[in-house]
PDB file of C-alpha atoms in Angstrom:
ATOM      1  CA  MET Z   6      85.517  88.556  72.737  1.00  0.00           C
ATOM      2  CA  ARG Z   7      85.916  84.804  73.079  1.00  0.00           C
ATOM      3  CA  ALA Z   8      85.604  82.035  70.475  1.00  0.00           C
ATOM      4  CA  ILE Z   9      85.605  78.245  70.482  1.00  0.00           C
ATOM      5  CA  ILE Z  10      87.237  76.527  67.521  1.00  0.00           C
ATOM      6  CA  THR Z  11      87.252  72.894  66.432  1.00  0.00           C
ATOM      7  CA  GLY Z  12      89.581  71.208  63.959  1.00  0.00           C
ATOM      8  CA  MET Z  13      92.968  72.365  65.204  1.00  0.00           C
ATOM      9  CA  ASN Z  14      94.567  69.109  64.036  1.00  0.00           C
ATOM     10  CA  GLY Z  15      93.418  69.855  60.511  1.00  0.00           C
ATOM     11  CA  THR Z  16      94.519  72.175  57.718  1.00  0.00           C
ATOM     12  CA  LEU Z  17      92.342  75.266  58.005  1.00  0.00           C
ATOM     13  CA  ALA Z  18      91.569  75.801  61.700  1.00  0.00           C
ATOM     14  CA  PRO Z  19      95.143  76.787  62.693  1.00  0.00           C
ATOM     15  CA  PHE Z  20      94.940  79.698  60.226  1.00  0.00           C
ATOM     16  CA  VAL Z  21      91.613  80.793  61.679  1.00  0.00           C
ATOM     17  CA  TYR Z  22      93.108  80.492  65.165  1.00  0.00           C
ATOM     18  CA  ASP Z  23      96.053  82.710  64.205  1.00  0.00           C
ATOM     19  CA  PHE Z  24      93.810  85.324  62.596  1.00  0.00           C
ATOM     20  CA  LEU Z  25      91.584  85.464  65.682  1.00  0.00           C
ATOM     21  CA  ASN Z  26      94.596  85.721  67.988  1.00  0.00           C
ATOM     22  CA  ASN Z  27      96.112  88.498  65.924  1.00  0.00           C
ATOM     23  CA  ASN Z  28      92.853  90.408  66.255  1.00  0.00           C
ATOM     24  CA  LYS Z  29      92.712  90.128  70.038  1.00  0.00           C
ATOM     25  CA  VAL Z  30      90.048  87.424  70.183  1.00  0.00           C
ATOM     26  CA  GLU Z  31      90.516  84.906  72.983  1.00  0.00           C
ATOM     27  CA  VAL Z  32      90.416  81.438  71.396  1.00  0.00           C
ATOM     28  CA  VAL Z  33      89.476  78.255  73.233  1.00  0.00           C
ATOM     29  CA  VAL Z  34      90.457  75.072  71.392  1.00  0.00           C
ATOM     30  CA  TRP Z  35      88.182  72.049  71.493  1.00  0.00           C
ATOM     31  CA  ASP Z  36      90.299  69.130  72.702  1.00  0.00           C
ATOM     32  CA  ARG Z  37      88.621  65.824  71.838  1.00  0.00           C
ATOM     33  CA  ASN Z  38      90.778  64.068  74.417  1.00  0.00           C
ATOM     34  CA  LYS Z  39      89.059  66.120  77.110  1.00  0.00           C
ATOM     35  CA  ILE Z  40      85.568  66.820  75.774  1.00  0.00           C
ATOM     36  CA  ASP Z  41      83.600  63.803  74.566  1.00  0.00           C
ATOM     37  CA  ILE Z  42      81.978  64.693  71.255  1.00  0.00           C
ATOM     38  CA  SER Z  43      79.610  61.714  71.517  1.00  0.00           C
ATOM     39  CA  ASN Z  44      78.149  62.863  74.838  1.00  0.00           C
ATOM     40  CA  GLU Z  45      75.577  65.630  74.561  1.00  0.00           C
ATOM     41  CA  GLU Z  46      75.933  66.727  78.164  1.00  0.00           C
ATOM     42  CA  SER Z  47      79.725  67.016  77.787  1.00  0.00           C
ATOM     43  CA  VAL Z  48      79.227  69.244  74.755  1.00  0.00           C
ATOM     44  CA  TYR Z  49      76.682  71.374  76.581  1.00  0.00           C
ATOM     45  CA  SER Z  50      78.819  71.690  79.693  1.00  0.00           C
ATOM     46  CA  PHE Z  51      81.921  72.745  77.776  1.00  0.00           C
ATOM     47  CA  VAL Z  52      80.120  75.466  75.845  1.00  0.00           C
ATOM     48  CA  ARG Z  53      78.211  76.716  78.880  1.00  0.00           C
ATOM     49  CA  GLU Z  54      81.375  76.912  80.978  1.00  0.00           C
ATOM     50  CA  THR Z  55      83.436  78.568  78.224  1.00  0.00           C
ATOM     51  CA  LYS Z  56      80.787  81.234  77.505  1.00  0.00           C
ATOM     52  CA  PRO Z  57      81.951  82.057  73.966  1.00  0.00           C
ATOM     53  CA  ASP Z  58      80.625  84.809  71.745  1.00  0.00           C
ATOM     54  CA  LEU Z  59      81.525  82.869  68.595  1.00  0.00           C
ATOM     55  CA  PHE Z  60      81.811  79.192  67.696  1.00  0.00           C
ATOM     56  CA  PHE Z  61      83.761  78.060  64.625  1.00  0.00           C
ATOM     57  CA  HIS Z  62      83.010  74.426  63.805  1.00  0.00           C
ATOM     58  CA  ILE Z  63      85.669  73.493  61.272  1.00  0.00           C
ATOM     59  CA  ALA Z  64      86.417  69.889  62.236  1.00  0.00           C
ATOM     60  CA  THR Z  65      84.899  66.810  60.678  1.00  0.00           C
ATOM     61  CA  GLY Z  66      83.167  64.384  62.978  1.00  0.00           C
ATOM     62  CA  PRO Z  67      79.851  62.660  63.619  1.00  0.00           C
ATOM     63  CA  VAL Z  68      76.703  64.436  62.516  1.00  0.00           C
ATOM     64  CA  THR Z  69      75.413  64.044  66.077  1.00  0.00           C
ATOM     65  CA  TRP Z  70      78.286  66.293  67.216  1.00  0.00           C
ATOM     66  CA  VAL Z  71      77.084  68.942  64.779  1.00  0.00           C
ATOM     67  CA  GLU Z  72      73.574  68.566  66.194  1.00  0.00           C
ATOM     68  CA  TYR Z  73      74.778  69.001  69.779  1.00  0.00           C
ATOM     69  CA  ILE Z  74      76.796  72.094  68.871  1.00  0.00           C
ATOM     70  CA  ALA Z  75      73.908  73.603  66.931  1.00  0.00           C
ATOM     71  CA  LYS Z  76      71.510  73.012  69.837  1.00  0.00           C
ATOM     72  CA  VAL Z  77      73.695  74.504  72.552  1.00  0.00           C
ATOM     73  CA  THR Z  78      74.780  77.529  70.513  1.00  0.00           C
ATOM     74  CA  LYS Z  79      71.127  78.244  69.720  1.00  0.00           C
ATOM     75  CA  GLU Z  80      70.150  77.855  73.369  1.00  0.00           C
ATOM     76  CA  LEU Z  81      72.978  80.076  74.647  1.00  0.00           C
ATOM     77  CA  ASN Z  82      72.750  82.626  71.812  1.00  0.00           C
ATOM     78  CA  VAL Z  83      76.289  81.951  70.560  1.00  0.00           C
ATOM     79  CA  LYS Z  84      77.042  82.856  66.928  1.00  0.00           C
ATOM     80  CA  LEU Z  85      77.821  79.587  65.125  1.00  0.00           C
ATOM     81  CA  LEU Z  86      79.727  79.313  61.852  1.00  0.00           C
ATOM     82  CA  PHE Z  87      79.931  75.871  60.267  1.00  0.00           C
ATOM     83  CA  THR Z  88      82.320  75.289  57.367  1.00  0.00           C
ATOM     84  CA  SER Z  89      80.847  73.230  54.560  1.00  0.00           C
ATOM     85  CA  SER Z  90      82.194  72.507  51.086  1.00  0.00           C
ATOM     86  CA  VAL Z  91      81.685  72.902  47.359  1.00  0.00           C
ATOM     87  CA  SER Z  92      81.565  69.095  47.471  1.00  0.00           C
ATOM     88  CA  VAL Z  93      77.846  69.336  48.293  1.00  0.00           C
ATOM     89  CA  PHE Z  94      77.413  69.721  44.537  1.00  0.00           C
ATOM     90  CA  SER Z  95      77.535  66.630  42.335  1.00  0.00           C
ATOM     91  CA  GLU Z  96      80.814  65.658  40.714  1.00  0.00           C
ATOM     92  CA  LYS Z  97      78.749  64.694  37.664  1.00  0.00           C
ATOM     93  CA  GLY Z  98      77.337  68.195  37.352  1.00  0.00           C
ATOM     94  CA  THR Z  99      78.880  71.537  36.553  1.00  0.00           C
ATOM     95  CA  GLY Z 100      78.633  75.108  37.777  1.00  0.00           C
ATOM     96  CA  PRO Z 101      79.214  77.903  38.289  1.00  0.00           C
ATOM     97  CA  TYR Z 102      77.204  77.640  41.501  1.00  0.00           C
ATOM     98  CA  ASP Z 103      75.433  80.358  43.427  1.00  0.00           C
ATOM     99  CA  ILE Z 104      73.188  80.512  46.464  1.00  0.00           C
ATOM    100  CA  THR Z 105      70.232  79.189  44.431  1.00  0.00           C
ATOM    101  CA  SER Z 106      72.112  76.035  43.369  1.00  0.00           C
ATOM    102  CA  ILE Z 107      70.726  72.890  44.990  1.00  0.00           C
ATOM    103  CA  PRO Z 108      73.185  70.479  46.654  1.00  0.00           C
ATOM    104  CA  ASP Z 109      72.982  67.183  44.786  1.00  0.00           C
ATOM    105  CA  SER Z 110      76.167  65.273  45.573  1.00  0.00           C
ATOM    106  CA  LEU Z 111      76.076  61.489  45.519  1.00  0.00           C
ATOM    107  CA  GLU Z 112      79.619  61.119  46.846  1.00  0.00           C
ATOM    108  CA  GLU Z 113      80.317  60.132  50.453  1.00  0.00           C
ATOM    109  CA  TYR Z 114      81.961  63.390  51.525  1.00  0.00           C
ATOM    110  CA  GLY Z 115      79.395  65.552  49.759  1.00  0.00           C
ATOM    111  CA  LEU Z 116      76.517  63.616  51.307  1.00  0.00           C
ATOM    112  CA  TYR Z 117      78.158  63.979  54.716  1.00  0.00           C
ATOM    113  CA  LYS Z 118      78.414  67.753  54.338  1.00  0.00           C
ATOM    114  CA  ILE Z 119      74.797  67.969  53.153  1.00  0.00           C
ATOM    115  CA  GLU Z 120      73.680  66.048  56.232  1.00  0.00           C
ATOM    116  CA  CYS Z 121      75.716  68.353  58.465  1.00  0.00           C
ATOM    117  CA  GLU Z 122      74.245  71.449  56.813  1.00  0.00           C
ATOM    118  CA  ASN Z 123      70.743  70.108  57.345  1.00  0.00           C
ATOM    119  CA  ALA Z 124      71.499  69.439  61.022  1.00  0.00           C
ATOM    120  CA  VAL Z 125      72.773  72.991  61.506  1.00  0.00           C
ATOM    121  CA  ARG Z 126      69.668  74.477  59.891  1.00  0.00           C
ATOM    122  CA  ALA Z 127      67.337  72.226  61.870  1.00  0.00           C
ATOM    123  CA  TYR Z 128      68.840  72.901  65.298  1.00  0.00           C
ATOM    124  CA  ASN Z 129      70.171  76.438  64.902  1.00  0.00           C
ATOM    125  CA  PRO Z 130      68.479  78.425  62.134  1.00  0.00           C
ATOM    126  CA  GLU Z 131      70.462  81.481  63.208  1.00  0.00           C
ATOM    127  CA  ALA Z 132      73.800  79.871  62.310  1.00  0.00           C
ATOM    128  CA  ILE Z 133      76.015  80.628  59.326  1.00  0.00           C
ATOM    129  CA  ILE Z 134      76.969  77.894  56.873  1.00  0.00           C
ATOM    130  CA  LEU Z 135      79.994  78.800  54.745  1.00  0.00           C
ATOM    131  CA  ARG Z 136      80.807  76.560  51.778  1.00  0.00           C
ATOM    132  CA  LEU Z 137      84.487  76.499  50.874  1.00  0.00           C
ATOM    133  CA  GLY Z 138      86.514  75.338  47.890  1.00  0.00           C
ATOM    134  CA  TRP Z 139      89.873  73.581  47.690  1.00  0.00           C
ATOM    135  CA  GLN Z 140      92.339  75.237  50.036  1.00  0.00           C
ATOM    136  CA  ILE Z 141      95.806  76.294  48.866  1.00  0.00           C
ATOM    137  CA  GLY Z 142      98.754  76.205  51.239  1.00  0.00           C
ATOM    138  CA  ASP Z 143     102.464  76.640  50.619  1.00  0.00           C
ATOM    139  CA  ARG Z 144     103.922  73.365  51.878  1.00  0.00           C
ATOM    140  CA  ILE Z 145     103.481  69.629  51.917  1.00  0.00           C
ATOM    141  CA  GLY Z 146     102.164  67.635  54.837  1.00  0.00           C
ATOM    142  CA  SER Z 147      98.564  68.791  55.017  1.00  0.00           C
ATOM    143  CA  ASN Z 148      95.372  68.425  53.025  1.00  0.00           C
ATOM    144  CA  ASN Z 149      95.720  71.277  50.530  1.00  0.00           C
ATOM    145  CA  MET Z 150      96.285  71.835  46.822  1.00  0.00           C
ATOM    146  CA  PHE Z 151     100.018  72.501  47.111  1.00  0.00           C
ATOM    147  CA  ASP Z 152     100.512  69.204  48.946  1.00  0.00           C
ATOM    148  CA  PHE Z 153      98.486  67.367  46.276  1.00  0.00           C
ATOM    149  CA  LEU Z 154     100.547  68.862  43.448  1.00  0.00           C
ATOM    150  CA  ALA Z 155     103.874  68.180  45.129  1.00  0.00           C
ATOM    151  CA  LYS Z 156     102.885  64.545  45.647  1.00  0.00           C
ATOM    152  CA  GLN Z 157     101.806  64.219  42.011  1.00  0.00           C
ATOM    153  CA  GLN Z 158     105.183  65.566  40.880  1.00  0.00           C
ATOM    154  CA  SER Z 159     107.012  63.194  43.234  1.00  0.00           C
ATOM    155  CA  GLN Z 160     105.015  60.126  42.284  1.00  0.00           C
ATOM    156  CA  LYS Z 161     104.629  60.638  38.530  1.00  0.00           C
ATOM    157  CA  GLY Z 162     107.489  62.967  37.637  1.00  0.00           C
ATOM    158  CA  PHE Z 163     104.994  65.505  36.296  1.00  0.00           C
ATOM    159  CA  ILE Z 164     101.649  67.142  37.073  1.00  0.00           C
ATOM    160  CA  GLU Z 165      98.724  66.732  34.709  1.00  0.00           C
ATOM    161  CA  ALA Z 166      96.404  69.749  34.893  1.00  0.00           C
ATOM    162  CA  SER Z 167      93.233  70.361  32.924  1.00  0.00           C
ATOM    163  CA  SER Z 168      92.780  73.702  31.210  1.00  0.00           C
ATOM    164  CA  ARG Z 169      89.047  72.982  31.033  1.00  0.00           C
ATOM    165  CA  TRP Z 170      88.457  72.588  34.771  1.00  0.00           C
ATOM    166  CA  PHE Z 171      87.702  75.686  36.826  1.00  0.00           C
ATOM    167  CA  PRO Z 172      87.834  74.782  40.532  1.00  0.00           C
ATOM    168  CA  SER Z 173      86.636  76.741  43.524  1.00  0.00           C
ATOM    169  CA  CYS Z 174      89.737  77.448  45.609  1.00  0.00           C
ATOM    170  CA  SER Z 175      91.336  79.983  47.937  1.00  0.00           C
ATOM    171  CA  PHE Z 176      94.541  80.519  49.850  1.00  0.00           C
ATOM    172  CA  LEU Z 177      94.307  79.369  53.448  1.00  0.00           C
ATOM    173  CA  LYS Z 178      95.071  82.778  54.959  1.00  0.00           C
ATOM    174  CA  ASP Z 179      92.429  84.459  52.801  1.00  0.00           C
ATOM    175  CA  THR Z 180      89.877  81.817  53.730  1.00  0.00           C
ATOM    176  CA  ALA Z 181      90.628  82.239  57.433  1.00  0.00           C
ATOM    177  CA  GLU Z 182      90.073  85.988  57.226  1.00  0.00           C
ATOM    178  CA  THR Z 183      86.822  85.468  55.331  1.00  0.00           C
ATOM    179  CA  ILE Z 184      85.563  82.918  57.859  1.00  0.00           C
ATOM    180  CA  VAL Z 185      86.030  85.377  60.711  1.00  0.00           C
ATOM    181  CA  SER Z 186      84.657  88.411  58.871  1.00  0.00           C
ATOM    182  CA  THR Z 187      81.613  86.436  57.734  1.00  0.00           C
ATOM    183  CA  ALA Z 188      80.905  85.314  61.292  1.00  0.00           C
ATOM    184  CA  LEU Z 189      81.204  88.868  62.591  1.00  0.00           C
ATOM    185  CA  VAL Z 190      79.329  90.732  59.867  1.00  0.00           C
ATOM    186  CA  GLN Z 191      76.828  88.509  58.101  1.00  0.00           C
ATOM    187  CA  PRO Z 192      73.392  87.427  59.349  1.00  0.00           C
ATOM    188  CA  SER Z 193      72.332  83.794  59.463  1.00  0.00           C
ATOM    189  CA  GLY Z 194      72.230  81.875  56.213  1.00  0.00           C
ATOM    190  CA  THR Z 195      74.282  79.924  53.697  1.00  0.00           C
ATOM    191  CA  TYR Z 196      77.250  81.565  51.986  1.00  0.00           C
ATOM    192  CA  LEU Z 197      79.815  80.593  49.339  1.00  0.00           C
ATOM    193  CA  ALA Z 198      83.509  81.507  49.511  1.00  0.00           C
ATOM    194  CA  ASN Z 199      85.743  81.194  46.457  1.00  0.00           C
ATOM    195  CA  SER Z 200      88.706  83.268  45.263  1.00  0.00           C
ATOM    196  CA  ASN Z 201      88.911  81.858  41.742  1.00  0.00           C
ATOM    197  CA  LYS Z 202      87.020  84.064  39.338  1.00  0.00           C
ATOM    198  CA  LYS Z 203      88.605  83.115  36.019  1.00  0.00           C
ATOM    199  CA  TYR Z 204      91.473  80.621  36.181  1.00  0.00           C
ATOM    200  CA  SER Z 205      91.588  77.028  35.005  1.00  0.00           C
ATOM    201  CA  PHE Z 206      93.355  74.411  37.061  1.00  0.00           C
ATOM    202  CA  TYR Z 207      96.192  74.497  34.518  1.00  0.00           C
ATOM    203  CA  ASP Z 208      96.526  78.267  35.003  1.00  0.00           C
ATOM    204  CA  ILE Z 209      96.523  77.907  38.778  1.00  0.00           C
ATOM    205  CA  VAL Z 210      99.224  75.236  38.829  1.00  0.00           C
ATOM    206  CA  ASN Z 211     101.461  77.388  36.644  1.00  0.00           C
ATOM    207  CA  HIS Z 212     100.907  80.404  38.897  1.00  0.00           C
ATOM    208  CA  LEU Z 213     101.816  78.346  41.960  1.00  0.00           C
ATOM    209  CA  LYS Z 214     104.946  77.008  40.247  1.00  0.00           C
ATOM    210  CA  GLN Z 215     106.154  80.551  39.659  1.00  0.00           C
ATOM    211  CA  MET Z 216     105.049  81.831  43.053  1.00  0.00           C
ATOM    212  CA  TYR Z 217     106.887  79.141  45.013  1.00  0.00           C
ATOM    213  CA  HIS Z 218     109.773  78.614  42.565  1.00  0.00           C
ATOM    214  CA  THR Z 219     109.209  74.879  42.239  1.00  0.00           C
ATOM    215  CA  ASP Z 220     110.672  72.567  39.608  1.00  0.00           C
ATOM    216  CA  TRP Z 221     107.302  71.060  38.702  1.00  0.00           C
ATOM    217  CA  ILE Z 222     106.810  69.701  35.199  1.00  0.00           C
ATOM    218  CA  ILE Z 223     103.260  70.614  34.165  1.00  0.00           C
ATOM    219  CA  ARG Z 224     101.389  68.904  31.339  1.00  0.00           C
ATOM    220  CA  GLU Z 225      98.197  70.444  30.037  1.00  0.00           C
ATOM    221  CA  SER Z 226      95.193  68.172  29.540  1.00  0.00           C
ATOM    222  CA  THR Z 227      91.681  68.874  28.267  1.00  0.00           C
ATOM    223  CA  SER Z 228      89.901  65.617  29.097  1.00  0.00           C
ATOM    224  CA  PHE Z 229      88.484  66.772  32.439  1.00  0.00           C
ATOM    225  CA  VAL Z 230      85.816  69.387  31.768  1.00  0.00           C
ATOM    226  CA  ARG Z 231      83.908  71.026  34.618  1.00  0.00           C
ATOM    227  CA  ASP Z 232      83.234  74.353  36.275  1.00  0.00           C
ATOM    228  CA  ASP Z 233      83.211  74.086  40.084  1.00  0.00           C
ATOM    229  CA  ARG Z 234      83.395  77.797  40.784  1.00  0.00           C
ATOM    230  CA  MET Z 235      81.081  79.271  43.401  1.00  0.00           C
ATOM    231  CA  SER Z 236      79.895  82.862  43.364  1.00  0.00           C
ATOM    232  CA  ASP Z 237      78.441  84.935  46.196  1.00  0.00           C
ATOM    233  CA  GLU Z 238      78.712  88.735  46.091  1.00  0.00           C
ATOM    234  CA  ARG Z 239      77.907  88.970  49.822  1.00  0.00           C
ATOM    235  CA  VAL Z 240      81.188  87.263  50.751  1.00  0.00           C
ATOM    236  CA  LEU Z 241      84.350  89.337  50.717  1.00  0.00           C
ATOM    237  CA  ILE Z 242      87.418  87.269  49.849  1.00  0.00           C
ATOM    238  CA  LYS Z 243      90.640  88.205  48.094  1.00  0.00           C
ATOM    239  CA  GLU Z 244      90.851  87.169  44.455  1.00  0.00           C
ATOM    240  CA  LEU Z 245      93.259  84.370  43.644  1.00  0.00           C
ATOM    241  CA  PHE Z 246      96.047  86.183  41.795  1.00  0.00           C
TER     242      PHE Z 246
END
């Protein structure tokens, strides 16, 4: 089995790459220095020549790139999984969200992901769209919750965490496994992946402090009130703690 993956300079794709490799899947990395994402024929040629069984589109980039990928994977009968985000839901609203919840974000990133989702559905109705929450790593230097918390501690001398905010989130390795299993097992459609069933952000930060033996100073707040949890019984993902 062969897969193409985008986003290897980002946070999540390297974990998906490792999981695929460990399960004997040949992985071909999309190199933007070699394949022009703004040229439809370049996109088509790369996918046709690679002949993948699976395509994991994890990178951010122009919506036209998403359109090109959706078109060629539909034409060549390649299983496409596009990673979206809980950010498609409005920051002014509150969950929990399920598959019937309507994306209503007014923020730039959320609107971008909504536009990408619509492009995938329009050009490849057989694709999978998987909405993800905030990813949790174990080190600084990448776009994940641990990095955010470590920077807050460094900059402020403490971390303020709301006990009335319930975020969607998952550990990177668990998300990677779920991305691959969803692509292999599930039919086309939109899915939601979240490991947090019951914990507030304050709870999560305290768990991470103990797990990684940090010296974080955590201050509980209650001013930020929202439930961003997503729920989808079709998606198998390890619970948070």
